[in-house]
Amino acid sequence: MEALFDGSLGTGTLLLLVLSLVIAFGFEFVNGFHDTANAVATVIYTRSLRPWTAVILSGICNFLGVFVGGIAVALSIINLLPVELLVANGTGAGLAMLLALLLAAITWNLGTWYFGLPSSSSHTLIGAIVGVGLANSMLPGHEFGVGVNWAKAGDVGLALLISPLVGFTLAALLLLAARKLIRDPQLYRPPVGTRPPPPWIRTVLIGTCTGVSFAHGSNDGQKGVGLVMLILMGIVPAGFALNLGLSQPELQRAARAVDAIEQALASEPTVGDEMTMAMLHAELAELDALLKGAGNIRDVPADERWMVRRDVLLIDSTVKKLEPRFEKSAAAELKTARGELRSLTDYAPNWVLSCVALALGIGTMVGWRRIVVTVGEKIGKDHLTYAQGAAAELVAMSTIGISAGLGLPVSTTHVLSSGIAGTMVAQRSGLQMQTITKIASAWLLTLPVSMVLAGVLFLVLRAILT
């Protein structure tokens, strides 16, 4: 935090930084109130909690979830971006990239929220990232499609595609199993008036609401953390390009990782083409000199810290592509060495976590009503029952929590909305096809619209900023 207020930033740069951070925190704020319905709709419509009690509880849990989620999802999001944009210093192409994808994501989220349509913030952000990558590849000197991390995009896309199917199927099966095992008929009837459910099922519903909110914070909050860190690294590289909190032993391990990669390459000198290998050796030599000349991470000169970050990212990208050409044991050693190197750049200060958590938590308490009504009233033809709410929330909480641990960004909206639809089918309540069609249309349009919008914004902003 001190790097922002040490007087080294000019007025223009500081204003640009503040504007960029406001937009990034704005994305998390919108994400909060856009996705709140996924956690609170079931407890509101089963009369387990009053609306504002549920929303405040969800906001607090989203806030706390950001702090325990780690940064695995954040890194998955960041690694979708073209490496050349990740190493673009200053306020040109790199900043245009960030502003384009943030503005595109916020615009689509606000539009779907206005019409009360549950859509995926994850889909929106990932579509925007791919759109920026494709737009960048259309520029002179580039080959179309090259630069987008298609392997990572495939992994993320598969997780987003499968998660609603998992939500629908598992919630339906869980409800059917409950009907066989738990014979209490009131669990499968709509609530009567404002009477709350039986104490034990009310506890389950409140617990799952808490769990979904917590899992949402740990998953979606990380996306904001990754974006904020990209902004800080690009505009204030001296303070944020490297993890200045790294201990001396960790720095030494990173330096040894450079040697390990050099030794592995020496054992297989023809593993890559001549130009690739020459560039890789030059980057390794430059990084080795910078790291071994520093007693601790803060000894790296401020004007060379971005160079260290650039070398780490370029080395990591190249070595990762070469790994499959090595024997299994050597490939495993290279992967470990890459992890040691990435400890220099893959981090987030506590104040960033706090600000993202605050934006997400406050956003959760604002504007929730539109989508809550859609989720609670307009998916099925009958009112949500206690058992349906519990089944959908249990599946959503488990799926999102596991995905956050695995570093896979999934859609809270897709999982829970699909879960409710699954329970309606299992209950033979029927679905409101007009609403389902609207939701499906929003889901199908999210990726292409966000890709086109972000790509156009990137080209416009890049022309302005470079």
Steps between C-alpha positions, in 0.01 A plus 500: 500500500789738576603483133184692410563792733878542508487800267670320210188496283418801288153654521395358162618149583335512841168610349522225239575245772206616714264489201615149408462374857154656531393314184649172630330534839186603313506166318505319835224726636278418200597134530381509861148628442467311171575162659347550845175336393678170457559474873200676653205409273442161660509619862270793416244295309496219756444760776819389674629857532359847444634657179731757658628254758588260218665768289712634787607146596592430138698823475703418811571146376605627156738740675655223709518258207743723311760461777507120511463426130868537414590628152475182288191623313660844459800338333276290273333820382830687454657211309229522234654827383767515229848503653603798289225709660589374847856622451394829337626765741358845557167648398469386138386161374497341845271767647277497191461126551393533863259790447342330199423173673379671819270743318361222280430277800333779700284604204364149439448431871303821545290429192401149607439620857267775375286243322513264800688227312738276695814491286856401577758758608762231438383445143494875446852559625647202316325601178646849538849358554479281189360795304798717598739221405340454159493875435869521590577216257333699218756780525781529242783256561278245673338177388125478567424289806861471610565635848174386657567221747262255333597210727411698812190640328394144422540392863305799626235468229451131580453582869243766413319266260487202734411686820134577409450139388645386831274743688186385316571126526630482856228725644232290331655175626544642850134599516389155377723334760358723773143402404596134546689545827319788676125444514398832657234627252531868599852510352351454153226761529521877446531714818174608663481877545803634686541187713868392507598140416562233767810588706730232359432578132516872576847442645600314184368779276672777696819293511501444124423869436804581711707239317403618151573862595835403647588287194391782268732740679791257481442434128374826348698720738822353364416625152496856629824441688672386179378802305604748770847346514538534123413869528746558784778306328452689174473854637721479810752228407757614756261424786302203367675322211666271756393361835701730725393295802694198377743362759869453431474117493216525246709732284787253516269217394392707200866558409568125527199438276674697223802269533274192493339615175841572344624151596189335357541689173870409484403132516265543201658778289281430193167489683390824331578689181816709487332840534280391793795350685718807441231732641436269795868480593531879476199550730636243748842667503346844556275371780788309662714815513218709646407248771850402608600863526232559765530405866124532535217580263500872586862522387386457141514857362156655460550567130595133440212333684276498195785340307511218756124451473518501120778241498313276747182503289681443171713219645195339661303514173782358287604224741138392546474445123825301499417279799317226302820439301692399812487169682242479777742556789673794329164655410392475865820675611442777247144546625628533857763751388234704320296508820799634693549773242133598501521562875673824398194626313193305617377672814250753634548743794249486785369849422403385148310206649330738744389746232372228268320332790342831601384576146353152461340501845340844462387417148330191636275723711391721208263437210433136582123500459469481119677168455371353827147525359606320180680221684235460769178539302551471125705183438242246616123508470451427870636673808839383623474234774735453795650183354556660160679798653723280714588265211592783262705686761687187618604417144598861425702536819690176435566562131619857543713420804675209327555708186657783700740252659596363157548848355210464253278807457141374481175691490308525826203619295504203265543239771224623730248601233551162332467331838163662563385401150614143569298482820193636320528222241558236770199633695296499175410860563577605145713787372396844378639464150483873422736573790721201419527618139601850610759366743638258240520781244696716745733209574558429130555866412730578793821364347466639145366840610770549764768386253391748232446785746837451670682459169359825358570688824857367504572622147353843574675544835829370363489762225441769765755382758792399275 
